[in-house]
Amino acid sequence: NAGVTQTPKFRVLKTGQSMTLLCAQDMNHEYMYWYRQDPGMGLRLIHYSVGEGTTAKGEVPDGYNVSRLKKQNFLLGLESAAPSQTSVYFCASSRQADTGELFFGEGSRLTVL
Amino acid sequence: GNSVTQMEGPVTLSEEAFLTINCTYTATGYPSLFWYVQYPGEGLQLLLKATKADDKGSNKGFEATYRKETTSFHLEKGSVQVSDSAVYFCALLYNQGGKLIFGQGTELSVKP
């Protein structure tokens, strides 16, 4: 079982470039999340989705956009990358909202020069 | 607001030593509490959880007790192994939508 798959795993961007991170899950989960992980700060929620066609802002949404056109996919976009967006990005999914049991992808390391 | 504070790492132990990683939280109401583990190069995995006061979560020899009076959820293991080397995250669940708030993570390194 693939679980949660993120692409790409690594990417280097120049300031001002755009890119999209793709998250795909094969567990038929309703809920999907994008987090960023920075040293000493743990994981912070960027955006999340409670179902196909829905998205909502998390703790640190500025500079990012998301879309959930299909239930299995959750895309994270950076329209104009900044060095402050250098981070490791994790996608996660869950079947129910009230369990706190998230399944995480392996992460995508993004460097913005 | 809601927050989670963990002891700073890295924590370095010898194999078979006793492990404690402290976690305290601030929250309105009665959140559920979690420990997640991140092995090198991987995403986070749920290790254990507790949903109400005095509950004890346990898995793989790790355990943590939900202490409402001290707002704590410390992670313990009686005898660590080299394979336990990882980063451990304490987290709480609040509101709807399954949003978890994570602590900053504590790196554990176990030496043979």
PDB file of C-alpha atoms in Angstrom:
ATOM      1  CA  ASN A   1       0.000   0.000   0.000  1.00  0.00           C
ATOM      2  CA  ALA A   2       1.372   3.398  -1.004  1.00  0.00           C
ATOM      3  CA  GLY A   3      -0.410   5.394   1.738  1.00  0.00           C
ATOM      4  CA  VAL A   4       0.489   9.078   1.315  1.00  0.00           C
ATOM      5  CA  THR A   5       2.834   9.953  -1.535  1.00  0.00           C
ATOM      6  CA  GLN A   6       4.447  13.343  -2.059  1.00  0.00           C
ATOM      7  CA  THR A   7       6.156  14.609  -5.206  1.00  0.00           C
ATOM      8  CA  PRO A   8       8.732  15.916  -5.694  1.00  0.00           C
ATOM      9  CA  LYS A   9      10.926  14.798  -2.792  1.00  0.00           C
ATOM     10  CA  PHE A  10      13.495  17.548  -3.344  1.00  0.00           C
ATOM     11  CA  ARG A  11      13.405  20.843  -5.195  1.00  0.00           C
ATOM     12  CA  VAL A  12      15.590  23.927  -5.427  1.00  0.00           C
ATOM     13  CA  LEU A  13      13.963  27.172  -6.541  1.00  0.00           C
ATOM     14  CA  LYS A  14      15.112  30.691  -7.142  1.00  0.00           C
ATOM     15  CA  THR A  15      13.335  33.562  -5.416  1.00  0.00           C
ATOM     16  CA  GLY A  16      10.203  34.482  -7.350  1.00  0.00           C
ATOM     17  CA  GLN A  17       9.757  31.136  -9.085  1.00  0.00           C
ATOM     18  CA  SER A  18       6.577  29.144  -8.691  1.00  0.00           C
ATOM     19  CA  MET A  19       6.001  25.475  -8.054  1.00  0.00           C
ATOM     20  CA  THR A  20       3.402  22.947  -6.970  1.00  0.00           C
ATOM     21  CA  LEU A  21       3.776  20.095  -4.503  1.00  0.00           C
ATOM     22  CA  LEU A  22       1.498  17.147  -5.091  1.00  0.00           C
ATOM     23  CA  CYS A  23       0.115  14.924  -2.367  1.00  0.00           C
ATOM     24  CA  ALA A  24      -1.762  11.742  -3.229  1.00  0.00           C
ATOM     25  CA  GLN A  25      -3.416   9.289  -0.821  1.00  0.00           C
ATOM     26  CA  ASP A  26      -4.946   5.943  -1.642  1.00  0.00           C
ATOM     27  CA  MET A  27      -6.811   5.370   1.642  1.00  0.00           C
ATOM     28  CA  ASN A  28     -10.026   7.190   0.656  1.00  0.00           C
ATOM     29  CA  HIS A  29      -9.494   9.684   3.482  1.00  0.00           C
ATOM     30  CA  GLU A  30     -11.686  12.764   3.704  1.00  0.00           C
ATOM     31  CA  TYR A  31      -9.228  15.021   5.501  1.00  0.00           C
ATOM     32  CA  MET A  32      -5.897  16.203   4.141  1.00  0.00           C
ATOM     33  CA  TYR A  33      -3.302  18.595   5.517  1.00  0.00           C
ATOM     34  CA  TRP A  34      -0.138  20.420   4.537  1.00  0.00           C
ATOM     35  CA  TYR A  35       2.436  21.135   7.250  1.00  0.00           C
ATOM     36  CA  ARG A  36       5.844  22.709   7.174  1.00  0.00           C
ATOM     37  CA  GLN A  37       8.647  21.596   9.468  1.00  0.00           C
ATOM     38  CA  ASP A  38      11.357  23.999  10.539  1.00  0.00           C
ATOM     39  CA  PRO A  39      14.172  23.445  13.058  1.00  0.00           C
ATOM     40  CA  GLY A  40      13.096  24.186  16.623  1.00  0.00           C
ATOM     41  CA  MET A  41       9.520  24.954  15.576  1.00  0.00           C
ATOM     42  CA  GLY A  42       7.955  21.555  15.108  1.00  0.00           C
ATOM     43  CA  LEU A  43       5.235  21.235  12.502  1.00  0.00           C
ATOM     44  CA  ARG A  44       2.968  24.130  11.602  1.00  0.00           C
ATOM     45  CA  LEU A  45      -0.263  23.741   9.664  1.00  0.00           C
ATOM     46  CA  ILE A  46      -0.374  25.647   6.377  1.00  0.00           C
ATOM     47  CA  HIS A  47      -3.739  24.652   4.871  1.00  0.00           C
ATOM     48  CA  TYR A  48      -6.109  21.772   5.232  1.00  0.00           C
ATOM     49  CA  SER A  49      -9.139  20.247   3.536  1.00  0.00           C
ATOM     50  CA  VAL A  50     -12.156  18.520   5.064  1.00  0.00           C
ATOM     51  CA  GLY A  51     -13.299  17.016   1.774  1.00  0.00           C
ATOM     52  CA  GLU A  52     -13.167  17.191  -1.992  1.00  0.00           C
ATOM     53  CA  GLY A  53     -13.600  20.751  -3.230  1.00  0.00           C
ATOM     54  CA  THR A  54     -12.958  22.358   0.164  1.00  0.00           C
ATOM     55  CA  THR A  55      -9.906  24.086   1.612  1.00  0.00           C
ATOM     56  CA  ALA A  56      -9.214  26.149   4.724  1.00  0.00           C
ATOM     57  CA  LYS A  57      -6.360  28.167   6.177  1.00  0.00           C
ATOM     58  CA  GLY A  58      -4.180  26.844   8.915  1.00  0.00           C
ATOM     59  CA  GLU A  59      -1.685  28.579  11.151  1.00  0.00           C
ATOM     60  CA  VAL A  60       0.758  29.851   8.480  1.00  0.00           C
ATOM     61  CA  PRO A  61      -1.138  30.172   5.151  1.00  0.00           C
ATOM     62  CA  ASP A  62       0.491  33.308   3.727  1.00  0.00           C
ATOM     63  CA  GLY A  63       2.374  32.764   0.471  1.00  0.00           C
ATOM     64  CA  TYR A  64       0.693  29.418  -0.248  1.00  0.00           C
ATOM     65  CA  ASN A  65      -2.388  28.284  -2.123  1.00  0.00           C
ATOM     66  CA  VAL A  66      -4.032  24.866  -2.199  1.00  0.00           C
ATOM     67  CA  SER A  67      -6.566  22.933  -4.208  1.00  0.00           C
ATOM     68  CA  ARG A  68      -8.485  19.690  -3.638  1.00  0.00           C
ATOM     69  CA  LEU A  69     -10.186  19.007  -6.958  1.00  0.00           C
ATOM     70  CA  LYS A  70     -10.090  15.239  -6.408  1.00  0.00           C
ATOM     71  CA  LYS A  71     -10.558  13.474  -3.105  1.00  0.00           C
ATOM     72  CA  GLN A  72      -7.248  11.657  -3.357  1.00  0.00           C
ATOM     73  CA  ASN A  73      -5.102  14.678  -4.245  1.00  0.00           C
ATOM     74  CA  PHE A  74      -4.151  17.815  -2.331  1.00  0.00           C
ATOM     75  CA  LEU A  75      -1.924  20.331  -4.099  1.00  0.00           C
ATOM     76  CA  LEU A  76       0.198  22.996  -2.429  1.00  0.00           C
ATOM     77  CA  GLY A  77       1.299  25.909  -4.591  1.00  0.00           C
ATOM     78  CA  LEU A  78       3.886  28.602  -4.130  1.00  0.00           C
ATOM     79  CA  GLU A  79       3.182  31.426  -6.582  1.00  0.00           C
ATOM     80  CA  SER A  80       6.333  33.446  -5.886  1.00  0.00           C
ATOM     81  CA  ALA A  81       8.804  31.575  -3.731  1.00  0.00           C
ATOM     82  CA  ALA A  82      10.747  33.376  -0.995  1.00  0.00           C
ATOM     83  CA  PRO A  83      13.785  32.205   1.019  1.00  0.00           C
ATOM     84  CA  SER A  84      11.544  32.103   4.116  1.00  0.00           C
ATOM     85  CA  GLN A  85       9.692  29.225   2.465  1.00  0.00           C
ATOM     86  CA  THR A  86      12.775  27.017   2.592  1.00  0.00           C
ATOM     87  CA  SER A  87      11.500  24.110   4.647  1.00  0.00           C
ATOM     88  CA  VAL A  88      10.459  20.487   4.678  1.00  0.00           C
ATOM     89  CA  TYR A  89       6.819  20.092   3.704  1.00  0.00           C
ATOM     90  CA  PHE A  90       4.682  17.215   4.914  1.00  0.00           C
ATOM     91  CA  CYS A  91       1.320  16.140   3.645  1.00  0.00           C
ATOM     92  CA  ALA A  92      -0.976  14.108   5.862  1.00  0.00           C
ATOM     93  CA  SER A  93      -4.413  12.565   5.661  1.00  0.00           C
ATOM     94  CA  SER A  94      -6.952  11.173   8.093  1.00  0.00           C
ATOM     95  CA  ARG A  95     -10.231   9.298   7.884  1.00  0.00           C
ATOM     96  CA  GLN A  96     -11.971  11.237  10.633  1.00  0.00           C
ATOM     97  CA  ALA A  97     -11.460  14.689  12.088  1.00  0.00           C
ATOM     98  CA  ASP A  98     -11.795  13.802  15.730  1.00  0.00           C
ATOM     99  CA  THR A  99      -9.228  11.019  16.058  1.00  0.00           C
ATOM    100  CA  GLY A 100      -5.992  12.969  15.570  1.00  0.00           C
ATOM    101  CA  GLU A 101      -4.623   9.926  13.772  1.00  0.00           C
ATOM    102  CA  LEU A 102      -2.836  11.321  10.787  1.00  0.00           C
ATOM    103  CA  PHE A 103      -0.928   9.416   8.119  1.00  0.00           C
ATOM    104  CA  PHE A 104       2.065  11.351   6.845  1.00  0.00           C
ATOM    105  CA  GLY A 105       3.995  11.325   3.608  1.00  0.00           C
ATOM    106  CA  GLU A 106       7.783  11.166   3.604  1.00  0.00           C
ATOM    107  CA  GLY A 107       8.202  14.890   3.104  1.00  0.00           C
ATOM    108  CA  SER A 108       9.381  17.259   0.386  1.00  0.00           C
ATOM    109  CA  ARG A 109      12.501  19.302   0.983  1.00  0.00           C
ATOM    110  CA  LEU A 110      12.296  22.709  -0.683  1.00  0.00           C
ATOM    111  CA  THR A 111      15.176  25.173  -0.863  1.00  0.00           C
ATOM    112  CA  VAL A 112      14.603  28.711  -2.104  1.00  0.00           C
ATOM    113  CA  LEU A 113      17.760  30.579  -3.057  1.00  0.00           C
TER     114      LEU A 113
ATOM    115  CA  GLY B   1      -4.153  29.968  23.023  1.00  0.00           C
ATOM    116  CA  ASN B   2      -3.453  26.279  22.636  1.00  0.00           C
ATOM    117  CA  SER B   3       0.183  25.222  22.689  1.00  0.00           C
ATOM    118  CA  VAL B   4       2.528  22.338  23.410  1.00  0.00           C
ATOM    119  CA  THR B   5       5.964  22.612  25.005  1.00  0.00           C
ATOM    120  CA  GLN B   6       8.530  19.816  24.967  1.00  0.00           C
ATOM    121  CA  MET B   7      11.899  19.471  26.614  1.00  0.00           C
ATOM    122  CA  GLU B   8      14.727  20.546  24.394  1.00  0.00           C
ATOM    123  CA  GLY B   9      16.973  17.996  22.784  1.00  0.00           C
ATOM    124  CA  PRO B  10      19.016  16.355  21.717  1.00  0.00           C
ATOM    125  CA  VAL B  11      18.740  13.642  24.330  1.00  0.00           C
ATOM    126  CA  THR B  12      21.556  11.101  24.206  1.00  0.00           C
ATOM    127  CA  LEU B  13      21.216   7.815  26.079  1.00  0.00           C
ATOM    128  CA  SER B  14      22.983   4.496  26.228  1.00  0.00           C
ATOM    129  CA  GLU B  15      21.125   1.376  25.168  1.00  0.00           C
ATOM    130  CA  GLU B  16      18.846  -0.030  27.910  1.00  0.00           C
ATOM    131  CA  ALA B  17      18.659   3.322  29.721  1.00  0.00           C
ATOM    132  CA  PHE B  18      15.367   4.750  30.987  1.00  0.00           C
ATOM    133  CA  LEU B  19      13.795   7.441  28.842  1.00  0.00           C
ATOM    134  CA  THR B  20      11.627  10.385  29.797  1.00  0.00           C
ATOM    135  CA  ILE B  21      10.679  13.158  27.397  1.00  0.00           C
ATOM    136  CA  ASN B  22       8.663  15.895  29.048  1.00  0.00           C
ATOM    137  CA  CYS B  23       5.617  17.447  27.419  1.00  0.00           C
ATOM    138  CA  THR B  24       3.271  20.047  28.853  1.00  0.00           C
ATOM    139  CA  TYR B  25       0.334  21.701  27.192  1.00  0.00           C
ATOM    140  CA  THR B  26      -1.925  24.725  27.366  1.00  0.00           C
ATOM    141  CA  ALA B  27      -5.446  24.318  26.078  1.00  0.00           C
ATOM    142  CA  THR B  28      -9.025  25.332  26.616  1.00  0.00           C
ATOM    143  CA  GLY B  29     -11.299  22.432  27.319  1.00  0.00           C
ATOM    144  CA  TYR B  30     -10.126  18.856  27.269  1.00  0.00           C
ATOM    145  CA  PRO B  31      -7.943  18.065  24.266  1.00  0.00           C
ATOM    146  CA  SER B  32      -6.774  14.647  23.149  1.00  0.00           C
ATOM    147  CA  LEU B  33      -3.012  14.181  23.418  1.00  0.00           C
ATOM    148  CA  PHE B  34      -0.602  12.339  21.154  1.00  0.00           C
ATOM    149  CA  TRP B  35       2.991  11.295  20.671  1.00  0.00           C
ATOM    150  CA  TYR B  36       4.260  11.001  17.121  1.00  0.00           C
ATOM    151  CA  VAL B  37       7.679   9.651  16.118  1.00  0.00           C
ATOM    152  CA  GLN B  38       9.765  10.581  13.080  1.00  0.00           C
ATOM    153  CA  TYR B  39      12.521   8.173  12.107  1.00  0.00           C
ATOM    154  CA  PRO B  40      15.367   9.542   9.975  1.00  0.00           C
ATOM    155  CA  GLY B  41      14.259  10.353   6.448  1.00  0.00           C
ATOM    156  CA  GLU B  42      10.628   9.445   7.083  1.00  0.00           C
ATOM    157  CA  GLY B  43       7.330  11.132   7.819  1.00  0.00           C
ATOM    158  CA  LEU B  44       5.739  11.165  11.251  1.00  0.00           C
ATOM    159  CA  GLN B  45       3.963   8.102  12.617  1.00  0.00           C
ATOM    160  CA  LEU B  46       1.477   7.955  15.442  1.00  0.00           C
ATOM    161  CA  LEU B  47       3.096   6.309  18.466  1.00  0.00           C
ATOM    162  CA  LEU B  48       0.363   6.554  21.100  1.00  0.00           C
ATOM    163  CA  LYS B  49      -2.580   8.642  22.222  1.00  0.00           C
ATOM    164  CA  ALA B  50      -4.789   9.420  25.189  1.00  0.00           C
ATOM    165  CA  THR B  51      -8.195  11.023  24.947  1.00  0.00           C
ATOM    166  CA  LYS B  52      -9.105  11.885  28.532  1.00  0.00           C
ATOM    167  CA  ALA B  53      -7.582  12.599  31.914  1.00  0.00           C
ATOM    168  CA  ASP B  54      -5.763   9.683  33.581  1.00  0.00           C
ATOM    169  CA  ASP B  55      -5.772   7.664  30.359  1.00  0.00           C
ATOM    170  CA  LYS B  56      -2.496   5.888  29.618  1.00  0.00           C
ATOM    171  CA  GLY B  57      -1.440   5.431  26.017  1.00  0.00           C
ATOM    172  CA  SER B  58       1.088   2.712  25.242  1.00  0.00           C
ATOM    173  CA  ASN B  59       2.796   1.183  22.222  1.00  0.00           C
ATOM    174  CA  LYS B  60       6.138  -0.537  21.465  1.00  0.00           C
ATOM    175  CA  GLY B  61       7.200  -0.270  25.122  1.00  0.00           C
ATOM    176  CA  PHE B  62       6.517   3.477  25.256  1.00  0.00           C
ATOM    177  CA  GLU B  63       3.831   4.908  27.505  1.00  0.00           C
ATOM    178  CA  ALA B  64       2.431   8.276  28.515  1.00  0.00           C
ATOM    179  CA  THR B  65      -0.266   9.264  31.010  1.00  0.00           C
ATOM    180  CA  TYR B  66      -2.639  12.188  30.505  1.00  0.00           C
ATOM    181  CA  ARG B  67      -2.255  14.290  33.676  1.00  0.00           C
ATOM    182  CA  LYS B  68      -4.868  17.017  33.762  1.00  0.00           C
ATOM    183  CA  GLU B  69      -3.743  18.418  37.107  1.00  0.00           C
ATOM    184  CA  THR B  70      -0.225  19.101  35.801  1.00  0.00           C
ATOM    185  CA  THR B  71      -1.250  19.539  32.126  1.00  0.00           C
ATOM    186  CA  SER B  72       1.398  17.028  31.153  1.00  0.00           C
ATOM    187  CA  PHE B  73       1.824  14.002  28.898  1.00  0.00           C
ATOM    188  CA  HIS B  74       5.383  12.803  29.466  1.00  0.00           C
ATOM    189  CA  LEU B  75       6.717   9.992  27.280  1.00  0.00           C
ATOM    190  CA  GLU B  76       8.554   7.128  29.024  1.00  0.00           C
ATOM    191  CA  LYS B  77      10.249   3.890  28.099  1.00  0.00           C
ATOM    192  CA  GLY B  78      11.961   1.560  30.518  1.00  0.00           C
ATOM    193  CA  SER B  79      14.785   0.358  28.263  1.00  0.00           C
ATOM    194  CA  VAL B  80      15.622   2.150  25.033  1.00  0.00           C
ATOM    195  CA  GLN B  81      17.187   0.539  21.994  1.00  0.00           C
ATOM    196  CA  VAL B  82      19.359   1.963  19.227  1.00  0.00           C
ATOM    197  CA  SER B  83      16.367   1.589  16.904  1.00  0.00           C
ATOM    198  CA  ASP B  84      14.445   4.107  19.058  1.00  0.00           C
ATOM    199  CA  SER B  85      16.699   6.903  17.805  1.00  0.00           C
ATOM    200  CA  ALA B  86      14.293   9.392  16.239  1.00  0.00           C
ATOM    201  CA  VAL B  87      12.578  12.725  16.789  1.00  0.00           C
ATOM    202  CA  TYR B  88       9.545  12.585  19.079  1.00  0.00           C
ATOM    203  CA  PHE B  89       6.688  15.080  18.827  1.00  0.00           C
ATOM    204  CA  CYS B  90       4.022  15.729  21.419  1.00  0.00           C
ATOM    205  CA  ALA B  91       0.736  17.069  20.030  1.00  0.00           C
ATOM    206  CA  LEU B  92      -2.765  18.039  21.029  1.00  0.00           C
ATOM    207  CA  LEU B  93      -5.995  17.943  19.046  1.00  0.00           C
ATOM    208  CA  TYR B  94      -8.375  20.854  19.229  1.00  0.00           C
ATOM    209  CA  ASN B  95     -11.590  21.915  17.513  1.00  0.00           C
ATOM    210  CA  GLN B  96     -13.012  20.301  14.435  1.00  0.00           C
ATOM    211  CA  GLY B  97     -11.150  19.475  11.266  1.00  0.00           C
ATOM    212  CA  GLY B  98      -8.581  17.281  12.998  1.00  0.00           C
ATOM    213  CA  LYS B  99      -6.065  20.078  13.453  1.00  0.00           C
ATOM    214  CA  LEU B 100      -3.133  19.000  15.554  1.00  0.00           C
ATOM    215  CA  ILE B 101      -0.839  21.396  17.366  1.00  0.00           C
ATOM    216  CA  PHE B 102       2.687  20.004  17.628  1.00  0.00           C
ATOM    217  CA  GLY B 103       5.481  20.694  20.024  1.00  0.00           C
ATOM    218  CA  GLN B 104       8.906  21.529  18.642  1.00  0.00           C
ATOM    219  CA  GLY B 105      10.129  17.938  18.745  1.00  0.00           C
ATOM    220  CA  THR B 106      12.805  16.239  20.842  1.00  0.00           C
ATOM    221  CA  GLU B 107      15.616  14.365  19.150  1.00  0.00           C
ATOM    222  CA  LEU B 108      16.643  11.125  20.832  1.00  0.00           C
ATOM    223  CA  SER B 109      19.940   9.439  20.066  1.00  0.00           C
ATOM    224  CA  VAL B 110      20.607   6.007  21.584  1.00  0.00           C
ATOM    225  CA  LYS B 111      24.187   4.751  21.566  1.00  0.00           C
ATOM    226  CA  PRO B 112      25.138   1.048  21.716  1.00  0.00           C
TER     227      PRO B 112
END
